[in-house]
C-alpha cells in the first residue's frame, strides 16, 4: 500500500489523533506504522508524523478556544505584561524549539542505538517520577498562576526532546510538571495547551520540507487527526479527576523503556 494513499492517510491520522494525548510517542507510533504498513523510511515517517500534528493542534485549539481567547484578552488588557501562565507557555515554547531544532535538522544522522539509549534514560526518569508520585500522601497543588521560570525551562526541554521518535511529548511534559508539584489536572491542560504552537511549527516544517500542503491525502490525514484527536482529548480530560497520575507516569516510563528495547532489537 502506498504511503500517499487515502487509506494510509486515514489510518495514520487516526493513530495520531489517539496517541497525541496518551503517554506514548505519537511520532514513534506514526513512524513505526508508516514503516511496517507502508514501507516508508524513518525520515519519511517522522515527517508525516510532524505534519499530522497540524490536525491535533486544530483539535486542541477548538477544545481550549476559551482559554486561548482569555489569554489573548489578558495580554491586551495588561498591555503586554505577562501573567505567570503566559510566561510559562511562551518560555516553554521557545526552549522547546531551541532543543528540537538541531534534533530535526540532524534527524537522519541519529542511529537507532542512540535513540534507544535516550528513550531508555527518559523511561527510567519517568518511572522514578511515577514512584515518587505514588509515595506522596499529598498530590501537587500548584496551579497555572504559580508556575515559574524554572518550570518553563524544564518543561520546554522535555517538549523539545520529544522531537526524537519514541519520546512521548505528553508523558515527558506532564511528568516534569508532576515532579514540580503542579496538580495533575493543571499539568494535563497546560501540556495540551502548550502543544499547539509546537505542533503547528512542526507541521509547517514538515509541510515545507515535504511539499505536503498540496497533497490531498496529507490534508485528509490532518482532517482525520483533528476529528479523532478532538474526541480522544474530550474523553481524557473528562476523566482527569479519576486519573492516578503516579500510575499514569509509571506506565509511560515502562512504555518508553519497551520502545527503547524495540529500537535496539529492530
PDB file of C-alpha atoms in Angstrom:
ATOM      1  CA  UNK A   1       0.000   0.000   0.000  1.00  0.00           C
ATOM      2  CA  UNK A   2       1.332   3.441  -0.888  1.00  0.00           C
ATOM      3  CA  UNK A   3       2.109   5.827   1.988  1.00  0.00           C
ATOM      4  CA  UNK A   4       0.432   8.531  -0.125  1.00  0.00           C
ATOM      5  CA  UNK A   5      -2.907   6.705  -0.439  1.00  0.00           C
ATOM      6  CA  UNK A   6      -6.168   7.889   1.105  1.00  0.00           C
ATOM      7  CA  UNK A   7      -6.408   4.748   3.256  1.00  0.00           C
ATOM      8  CA  UNK A   8      -2.899   5.349   4.603  1.00  0.00           C
ATOM      9  CA  UNK A   9      -3.864   8.939   5.436  1.00  0.00           C
ATOM     10  CA  UNK A  10      -6.948   7.790   7.333  1.00  0.00           C
ATOM     11  CA  UNK A  11      -5.026   5.150   9.294  1.00  0.00           C
ATOM     12  CA  UNK A  12      -2.127   7.450  10.165  1.00  0.00           C
ATOM     13  CA  UNK A  13      -4.466  10.331  11.024  1.00  0.00           C
ATOM     14  CA  UNK A  14      -6.416   8.101  13.409  1.00  0.00           C
ATOM     15  CA  UNK A  15      -3.191   6.878  15.039  1.00  0.00           C
ATOM     16  CA  UNK A  16      -2.070  10.490  15.535  1.00  0.00           C
ATOM     17  CA  UNK A  17      -5.443  11.509  16.949  1.00  0.00           C
ATOM     18  CA  UNK A  18      -5.312   8.813  19.619  1.00  0.00           C
ATOM     19  CA  UNK A  19      -1.618   8.758  20.541  1.00  0.00           C
ATOM     20  CA  UNK A  20      -1.013  12.521  20.782  1.00  0.00           C
ATOM     21  CA  UNK A  21      -2.627  12.736  24.223  1.00  0.00           C
ATOM     22  CA  UNK A  22      -1.625   9.456  25.864  1.00  0.00           C
ATOM     23  CA  UNK A  23       1.802   8.524  27.322  1.00  0.00           C
ATOM     24  CA  UNK A  24       3.254   7.017  24.170  1.00  0.00           C
ATOM     25  CA  UNK A  25       5.143   8.748  21.389  1.00  0.00           C
ATOM     26  CA  UNK A  26       2.780   9.737  18.590  1.00  0.00           C
ATOM     27  CA  UNK A  27       5.801  10.396  16.352  1.00  0.00           C
ATOM     28  CA  UNK A  28       7.152   6.932  17.114  1.00  0.00           C
ATOM     29  CA  UNK A  29       3.750   5.344  16.513  1.00  0.00           C
ATOM     30  CA  UNK A  30       3.342   7.101  13.155  1.00  0.00           C
ATOM     31  CA  UNK A  31       6.917   6.344  12.067  1.00  0.00           C
ATOM     32  CA  UNK A  32       6.551   2.670  13.019  1.00  0.00           C
ATOM     33  CA  UNK A  33       3.142   2.316  11.348  1.00  0.00           C
ATOM     34  CA  UNK A  34       4.428   4.042   8.202  1.00  0.00           C
ATOM     35  CA  UNK A  35       7.479   1.812   8.090  1.00  0.00           C
ATOM     36  CA  UNK A  36       5.813  -1.558   8.559  1.00  0.00           C
ATOM     37  CA  UNK A  37       2.491  -0.972   6.794  1.00  0.00           C
ATOM     38  CA  UNK A  38       3.516   1.369   4.002  1.00  0.00           C
ATOM     39  CA  UNK A  39       7.274   0.882   3.570  1.00  0.00           C
ATOM     40  CA  UNK A  40       8.273   4.447   4.479  1.00  0.00           C
ATOM     41  CA  UNK A  41      11.764   5.360   5.654  1.00  0.00           C
ATOM     42  CA  UNK A  42      12.310   6.721   9.172  1.00  0.00           C
ATOM     43  CA  UNK A  43      12.660  10.305   7.936  1.00  0.00           C
ATOM     44  CA  UNK A  44       9.507   9.998   5.786  1.00  0.00           C
ATOM     45  CA  UNK A  45       7.528   8.555   8.688  1.00  0.00           C
ATOM     46  CA  UNK A  46       8.691  11.244  11.098  1.00  0.00           C
ATOM     47  CA  UNK A  47       7.944  13.972   8.537  1.00  0.00           C
ATOM     48  CA  UNK A  48       4.393  12.652   8.186  1.00  0.00           C
ATOM     49  CA  UNK A  49       4.080  12.475  11.979  1.00  0.00           C
ATOM     50  CA  UNK A  50       5.093  16.130  12.273  1.00  0.00           C
ATOM     51  CA  UNK A  51       2.644  17.083   9.530  1.00  0.00           C
ATOM     52  CA  UNK A  52      -0.249  15.285  11.244  1.00  0.00           C
ATOM     53  CA  UNK A  53       0.384  17.350  14.371  1.00  0.00           C
ATOM     54  CA  UNK A  54      -1.462  20.090  12.494  1.00  0.00           C
ATOM     55  CA  UNK A  55      -4.651  18.070  12.977  1.00  0.00           C
ATOM     56  CA  UNK A  56      -4.234  17.563  16.709  1.00  0.00           C
ATOM     57  CA  UNK A  57      -3.182  21.217  17.084  1.00  0.00           C
ATOM     58  CA  UNK A  58      -6.511  22.143  15.483  1.00  0.00           C
ATOM     59  CA  UNK A  59      -8.307  19.793  17.887  1.00  0.00           C
ATOM     60  CA  UNK A  60      -6.559  21.369  20.891  1.00  0.00           C
ATOM     61  CA  UNK A  61      -7.320  24.878  19.597  1.00  0.00           C
ATOM     62  CA  UNK A  62     -11.019  24.031  19.323  1.00  0.00           C
ATOM     63  CA  UNK A  63     -11.118  22.446  22.776  1.00  0.00           C
ATOM     64  CA  UNK A  64      -9.138  25.219  24.503  1.00  0.00           C
ATOM     65  CA  UNK A  65     -10.602  28.099  22.489  1.00  0.00           C
ATOM     66  CA  UNK A  66     -11.985  29.792  25.627  1.00  0.00           C
ATOM     67  CA  UNK A  67      -8.616  29.569  27.407  1.00  0.00           C
ATOM     68  CA  UNK A  68      -6.785  30.876  24.335  1.00  0.00           C
ATOM     69  CA  UNK A  69      -9.217  33.771  23.997  1.00  0.00           C
ATOM     70  CA  UNK A  70      -8.794  34.535  27.722  1.00  0.00           C
ATOM     71  CA  UNK A  71      -5.002  34.628  27.351  1.00  0.00           C
ATOM     72  CA  UNK A  72      -5.256  36.990  24.379  1.00  0.00           C
ATOM     73  CA  UNK A  73      -7.651  39.299  26.245  1.00  0.00           C
ATOM     74  CA  UNK A  74      -5.368  39.340  29.283  1.00  0.00           C
ATOM     75  CA  UNK A  75      -2.351  40.113  27.103  1.00  0.00           C
ATOM     76  CA  UNK A  76      -4.132  43.130  25.597  1.00  0.00           C
ATOM     77  CA  UNK A  77      -5.628  44.376  28.873  1.00  0.00           C
ATOM     78  CA  UNK A  78      -2.285  44.087  30.661  1.00  0.00           C
ATOM     79  CA  UNK A  79      -0.538  45.967  27.813  1.00  0.00           C
ATOM     80  CA  UNK A  80       1.978  43.231  27.174  1.00  0.00           C
ATOM     81  CA  UNK A  81       2.745  42.452  30.828  1.00  0.00           C
ATOM     82  CA  UNK A  82       2.771  38.680  31.090  1.00  0.00           C
ATOM     83  CA  UNK A  83       0.981  36.602  33.691  1.00  0.00           C
ATOM     84  CA  UNK A  84       2.877  33.593  35.122  1.00  0.00           C
ATOM     85  CA  UNK A  85       0.855  31.324  32.797  1.00  0.00           C
ATOM     86  CA  UNK A  86       1.708  33.381  29.692  1.00  0.00           C
ATOM     87  CA  UNK A  87       5.406  33.491  30.631  1.00  0.00           C
ATOM     88  CA  UNK A  88       5.436  29.739  31.266  1.00  0.00           C
ATOM     89  CA  UNK A  89       3.778  28.887  27.942  1.00  0.00           C
ATOM     90  CA  UNK A  90       5.961  31.280  25.962  1.00  0.00           C
ATOM     91  CA  UNK A  91       9.199  30.213  27.631  1.00  0.00           C
ATOM     92  CA  UNK A  92       8.423  26.504  27.286  1.00  0.00           C
ATOM     93  CA  UNK A  93       7.674  27.019  23.590  1.00  0.00           C
ATOM     94  CA  UNK A  94      10.928  28.904  22.923  1.00  0.00           C
ATOM     95  CA  UNK A  95      13.092  26.472  24.903  1.00  0.00           C
ATOM     96  CA  UNK A  96      11.361  23.518  23.261  1.00  0.00           C
ATOM     97  CA  UNK A  97      12.063  24.967  19.829  1.00  0.00           C
ATOM     98  CA  UNK A  98      15.737  25.550  20.610  1.00  0.00           C
ATOM     99  CA  UNK A  99      16.106  21.949  21.792  1.00  0.00           C
ATOM    100  CA  UNK A 100      14.086  20.418  18.951  1.00  0.00           C
ATOM    101  CA  UNK A 101      15.631  22.323  16.022  1.00  0.00           C
ATOM    102  CA  UNK A 102      19.041  20.576  15.945  1.00  0.00           C
ATOM    103  CA  UNK A 103      17.330  17.242  16.504  1.00  0.00           C
ATOM    104  CA  UNK A 104      15.111  17.863  13.475  1.00  0.00           C
ATOM    105  CA  UNK A 105      17.969  19.063  11.273  1.00  0.00           C
ATOM    106  CA  UNK A 106      20.165  16.062  12.044  1.00  0.00           C
ATOM    107  CA  UNK A 107      17.391  13.502  12.483  1.00  0.00           C
ATOM    108  CA  UNK A 108      18.691  11.187   9.769  1.00  0.00           C
ATOM    109  CA  UNK A 109      22.091  11.049  11.477  1.00  0.00           C
ATOM    110  CA  UNK A 110      20.723   9.729  14.767  1.00  0.00           C
ATOM    111  CA  UNK A 111      21.260   5.991  14.954  1.00  0.00           C
ATOM    112  CA  UNK A 112      18.645   3.649  16.381  1.00  0.00           C
ATOM    113  CA  UNK A 113      21.065   2.816  19.201  1.00  0.00           C
ATOM    114  CA  UNK A 114      21.385   6.476  20.223  1.00  0.00           C
ATOM    115  CA  UNK A 115      17.639   6.976  20.055  1.00  0.00           C
ATOM    116  CA  UNK A 116      17.083   3.831  22.089  1.00  0.00           C
ATOM    117  CA  UNK A 117      19.573   4.961  24.746  1.00  0.00           C
ATOM    118  CA  UNK A 118      17.860   8.340  25.093  1.00  0.00           C
ATOM    119  CA  UNK A 119      14.475   6.648  25.334  1.00  0.00           C
ATOM    120  CA  UNK A 120      15.770   4.244  27.996  1.00  0.00           C
ATOM    121  CA  UNK A 121      17.066   7.104  30.164  1.00  0.00           C
ATOM    122  CA  UNK A 122      13.811   9.041  29.798  1.00  0.00           C
ATOM    123  CA  UNK A 123      11.870   5.894  30.708  1.00  0.00           C
ATOM    124  CA  UNK A 124      13.906   5.473  33.890  1.00  0.00           C
ATOM    125  CA  UNK A 125      13.252   9.111  34.844  1.00  0.00           C
ATOM    126  CA  UNK A 126       9.516   8.724  34.212  1.00  0.00           C
ATOM    127  CA  UNK A 127       9.380   5.576  36.350  1.00  0.00           C
ATOM    128  CA  UNK A 128      11.207   7.394  39.154  1.00  0.00           C
ATOM    129  CA  UNK A 129       8.738  10.285  38.896  1.00  0.00           C
ATOM    130  CA  UNK A 130       5.792   7.882  38.971  1.00  0.00           C
ATOM    131  CA  UNK A 131       7.116   6.090  42.057  1.00  0.00           C
ATOM    132  CA  UNK A 132       7.601   9.413  43.844  1.00  0.00           C
ATOM    133  CA  UNK A 133       4.037  10.409  42.960  1.00  0.00           C
ATOM    134  CA  UNK A 134       2.673   7.113  44.301  1.00  0.00           C
ATOM    135  CA  UNK A 135       4.549   7.546  47.587  1.00  0.00           C
ATOM    136  CA  UNK A 136       3.391  11.096  48.160  1.00  0.00           C
ATOM    137  CA  UNK A 137       0.469  11.400  50.527  1.00  0.00           C
ATOM    138  CA  UNK A 138      -0.379  14.843  49.213  1.00  0.00           C
ATOM    139  CA  UNK A 139      -0.622  15.412  45.454  1.00  0.00           C
ATOM    140  CA  UNK A 140       0.774  18.535  43.859  1.00  0.00           C
ATOM    141  CA  UNK A 141      -1.357  21.609  44.476  1.00  0.00           C
ATOM    142  CA  UNK A 142       0.301  24.308  42.357  1.00  0.00           C
ATOM    143  CA  UNK A 143      -1.856  25.744  39.580  1.00  0.00           C
ATOM    144  CA  UNK A 144      -1.220  27.779  36.436  1.00  0.00           C
ATOM    145  CA  UNK A 145      -0.986  31.025  38.394  1.00  0.00           C
ATOM    146  CA  UNK A 146       2.014  29.658  40.320  1.00  0.00           C
ATOM    147  CA  UNK A 147       4.235  28.360  37.511  1.00  0.00           C
ATOM    148  CA  UNK A 148       7.787  29.720  37.390  1.00  0.00           C
ATOM    149  CA  UNK A 149      10.685  30.283  35.020  1.00  0.00           C
ATOM    150  CA  UNK A 150      12.293  27.033  36.171  1.00  0.00           C
ATOM    151  CA  UNK A 151       9.062  25.191  35.346  1.00  0.00           C
ATOM    152  CA  UNK A 152       9.021  26.700  31.862  1.00  0.00           C
ATOM    153  CA  UNK A 153      12.632  25.785  31.107  1.00  0.00           C
ATOM    154  CA  UNK A 154      12.313  22.206  32.365  1.00  0.00           C
ATOM    155  CA  UNK A 155       9.031  21.553  30.581  1.00  0.00           C
ATOM    156  CA  UNK A 156      10.391  23.172  27.410  1.00  0.00           C
ATOM    157  CA  UNK A 157      13.387  20.834  27.417  1.00  0.00           C
ATOM    158  CA  UNK A 158      11.057  17.847  27.821  1.00  0.00           C
ATOM    159  CA  UNK A 159       8.926  19.067  24.916  1.00  0.00           C
ATOM    160  CA  UNK A 160      11.948  19.677  22.686  1.00  0.00           C
ATOM    161  CA  UNK A 161      13.388  16.214  23.302  1.00  0.00           C
ATOM    162  CA  UNK A 162      10.141  14.678  22.059  1.00  0.00           C
ATOM    163  CA  UNK A 163      11.322  15.518  18.527  1.00  0.00           C
ATOM    164  CA  UNK A 164      13.207  12.224  18.809  1.00  0.00           C
ATOM    165  CA  UNK A 165      10.955   9.364  17.634  1.00  0.00           C
ATOM    166  CA  UNK A 166       9.911   7.253  20.610  1.00  0.00           C
ATOM    167  CA  UNK A 167       9.909  10.024  23.216  1.00  0.00           C
ATOM    168  CA  UNK A 168       6.387  10.970  24.300  1.00  0.00           C
ATOM    169  CA  UNK A 169       5.754  14.707  24.478  1.00  0.00           C
ATOM    170  CA  UNK A 170       2.743  14.396  26.768  1.00  0.00           C
ATOM    171  CA  UNK A 171       4.424  11.897  29.107  1.00  0.00           C
ATOM    172  CA  UNK A 172       7.596  13.978  29.352  1.00  0.00           C
ATOM    173  CA  UNK A 173       5.933  17.340  29.929  1.00  0.00           C
ATOM    174  CA  UNK A 174       3.301  16.001  32.330  1.00  0.00           C
ATOM    175  CA  UNK A 175       5.951  14.015  34.203  1.00  0.00           C
ATOM    176  CA  UNK A 176       8.090  17.133  34.701  1.00  0.00           C
ATOM    177  CA  UNK A 177       5.121  19.170  35.914  1.00  0.00           C
ATOM    178  CA  UNK A 178       4.067  16.484  38.378  1.00  0.00           C
ATOM    179  CA  UNK A 179       7.642  16.328  39.675  1.00  0.00           C
ATOM    180  CA  UNK A 180       7.432  20.105  40.150  1.00  0.00           C
ATOM    181  CA  UNK A 181       4.287  19.651  42.307  1.00  0.00           C
ATOM    182  CA  UNK A 182       1.855  21.070  39.758  1.00  0.00           C
ATOM    183  CA  UNK A 183      -1.565  19.454  40.152  1.00  0.00           C
ATOM    184  CA  UNK A 184      -2.482  16.635  37.785  1.00  0.00           C
ATOM    185  CA  UNK A 185      -5.422  18.362  36.127  1.00  0.00           C
ATOM    186  CA  UNK A 186      -3.417  21.539  35.543  1.00  0.00           C
ATOM    187  CA  UNK A 187      -0.488  19.510  34.203  1.00  0.00           C
ATOM    188  CA  UNK A 188      -2.762  17.864  31.633  1.00  0.00           C
ATOM    189  CA  UNK A 189      -4.319  21.142  30.498  1.00  0.00           C
ATOM    190  CA  UNK A 190      -1.013  23.040  30.348  1.00  0.00           C
ATOM    191  CA  UNK A 191       0.685  20.203  28.464  1.00  0.00           C
ATOM    192  CA  UNK A 192      -2.034  20.057  25.833  1.00  0.00           C
ATOM    193  CA  UNK A 193      -2.291  23.851  25.579  1.00  0.00           C
ATOM    194  CA  UNK A 194       1.460  24.263  25.059  1.00  0.00           C
ATOM    195  CA  UNK A 195       1.372  21.570  22.380  1.00  0.00           C
ATOM    196  CA  UNK A 196      -0.444  23.916  19.985  1.00  0.00           C
ATOM    197  CA  UNK A 197       2.417  26.245  18.910  1.00  0.00           C
ATOM    198  CA  UNK A 198       4.925  23.371  18.940  1.00  0.00           C
ATOM    199  CA  UNK A 199       2.644  21.217  16.799  1.00  0.00           C
ATOM    200  CA  UNK A 200       1.964  23.998  14.299  1.00  0.00           C
ATOM    201  CA  UNK A 201       5.697  24.717  13.997  1.00  0.00           C
ATOM    202  CA  UNK A 202       6.476  21.025  13.440  1.00  0.00           C
ATOM    203  CA  UNK A 203       3.719  20.766  10.827  1.00  0.00           C
ATOM    204  CA  UNK A 204       4.964  23.844   8.955  1.00  0.00           C
ATOM    205  CA  UNK A 205       8.483  22.414   8.934  1.00  0.00           C
ATOM    206  CA  UNK A 206       7.227  19.107   7.530  1.00  0.00           C
ATOM    207  CA  UNK A 207       4.834  20.741   5.081  1.00  0.00           C
ATOM    208  CA  UNK A 208       7.509  22.978   3.579  1.00  0.00           C
ATOM    209  CA  UNK A 209      10.201  20.302   3.622  1.00  0.00           C
ATOM    210  CA  UNK A 210       7.996  17.600   2.125  1.00  0.00           C
ATOM    211  CA  UNK A 211       5.574  19.587  -0.037  1.00  0.00           C
ATOM    212  CA  UNK A 212       2.616  18.250   1.938  1.00  0.00           C
ATOM    213  CA  UNK A 213       0.467  21.387   1.613  1.00  0.00           C
ATOM    214  CA  UNK A 214      -0.568  20.361  -1.903  1.00  0.00           C
ATOM    215  CA  UNK A 215      -1.139  16.670  -1.163  1.00  0.00           C
ATOM    216  CA  UNK A 216      -4.784  15.649  -0.965  1.00  0.00           C
ATOM    217  CA  UNK A 217      -4.024  12.547   1.104  1.00  0.00           C
ATOM    218  CA  UNK A 218      -1.876  14.579   3.518  1.00  0.00           C
ATOM    219  CA  UNK A 219      -4.718  17.059   4.032  1.00  0.00           C
ATOM    220  CA  UNK A 220      -7.124  14.152   4.569  1.00  0.00           C
ATOM    221  CA  UNK A 221      -4.796  12.810   7.253  1.00  0.00           C
ATOM    222  CA  UNK A 222      -4.881  16.187   9.021  1.00  0.00           C
ATOM    223  CA  UNK A 223      -8.690  16.206   8.963  1.00  0.00           C
ATOM    224  CA  UNK A 224      -8.877  12.687  10.426  1.00  0.00           C
ATOM    225  CA  UNK A 225      -6.281  13.534  13.094  1.00  0.00           C
ATOM    226  CA  UNK A 226      -8.304  16.624  14.067  1.00  0.00           C
ATOM    227  CA  UNK A 227     -11.602  14.735  14.349  1.00  0.00           C
ATOM    228  CA  UNK A 228     -10.203  11.743  16.235  1.00  0.00           C
ATOM    229  CA  UNK A 229      -7.966  13.977  18.349  1.00  0.00           C
ATOM    230  CA  UNK A 230     -10.869  16.148  19.496  1.00  0.00           C
ATOM    231  CA  UNK A 231     -12.876  13.109  20.608  1.00  0.00           C
ATOM    232  CA  UNK A 232      -9.987  11.497  22.492  1.00  0.00           C
ATOM    233  CA  UNK A 233      -8.978  14.820  24.091  1.00  0.00           C
ATOM    234  CA  UNK A 234     -12.505  15.336  25.416  1.00  0.00           C
ATOM    235  CA  UNK A 235     -12.597  11.800  26.813  1.00  0.00           C
ATOM    236  CA  UNK A 236      -9.207  12.090  28.513  1.00  0.00           C
ATOM    237  CA  UNK A 237      -9.845  15.462  30.153  1.00  0.00           C
ATOM    238  CA  UNK A 238     -13.317  14.355  31.248  1.00  0.00           C
ATOM    239  CA  UNK A 239     -11.611  11.508  33.118  1.00  0.00           C
ATOM    240  CA  UNK A 240      -8.850  13.720  34.562  1.00  0.00           C
ATOM    241  CA  UNK A 241     -10.289  13.737  38.079  1.00  0.00           C
ATOM    242  CA  UNK A 242     -10.219   9.929  38.140  1.00  0.00           C
ATOM    243  CA  UNK A 243      -6.681   9.507  36.778  1.00  0.00           C
ATOM    244  CA  UNK A 244      -3.992   8.271  39.155  1.00  0.00           C
ATOM    245  CA  UNK A 245      -1.133  10.388  37.834  1.00  0.00           C
ATOM    246  CA  UNK A 246       1.521   8.337  39.599  1.00  0.00           C
ATOM    247  CA  UNK A 247       0.374   5.260  37.691  1.00  0.00           C
ATOM    248  CA  UNK A 248      -0.041   7.345  34.539  1.00  0.00           C
ATOM    249  CA  UNK A 249       3.624   8.379  34.519  1.00  0.00           C
ATOM    250  CA  UNK A 250       4.798   4.950  35.717  1.00  0.00           C
ATOM    251  CA  UNK A 251       3.045   3.266  32.775  1.00  0.00           C
ATOM    252  CA  UNK A 252       4.526   5.884  30.454  1.00  0.00           C
ATOM    253  CA  UNK A 253       8.019   5.045  31.717  1.00  0.00           C
ATOM    254  CA  UNK A 254       7.517   1.333  31.146  1.00  0.00           C
ATOM    255  CA  UNK A 255       6.163   2.018  27.646  1.00  0.00           C
ATOM    256  CA  UNK A 256       9.176   4.172  26.772  1.00  0.00           C
ATOM    257  CA  UNK A 257      11.629   1.514  28.014  1.00  0.00           C
ATOM    258  CA  UNK A 258       9.846  -1.162  25.974  1.00  0.00           C
ATOM    259  CA  UNK A 259      10.074   1.123  22.942  1.00  0.00           C
ATOM    260  CA  UNK A 260      13.807   1.534  23.623  1.00  0.00           C
ATOM    261  CA  UNK A 261      14.306  -2.230  23.635  1.00  0.00           C
ATOM    262  CA  UNK A 262      12.318  -2.391  20.394  1.00  0.00           C
ATOM    263  CA  UNK A 263      14.715   0.140  18.838  1.00  0.00           C
ATOM    264  CA  UNK A 264      17.740  -1.887  19.945  1.00  0.00           C
ATOM    265  CA  UNK A 265      16.342  -5.198  18.700  1.00  0.00           C
ATOM    266  CA  UNK A 266      14.918  -3.968  15.401  1.00  0.00           C
TER     267      UNK A 266
END
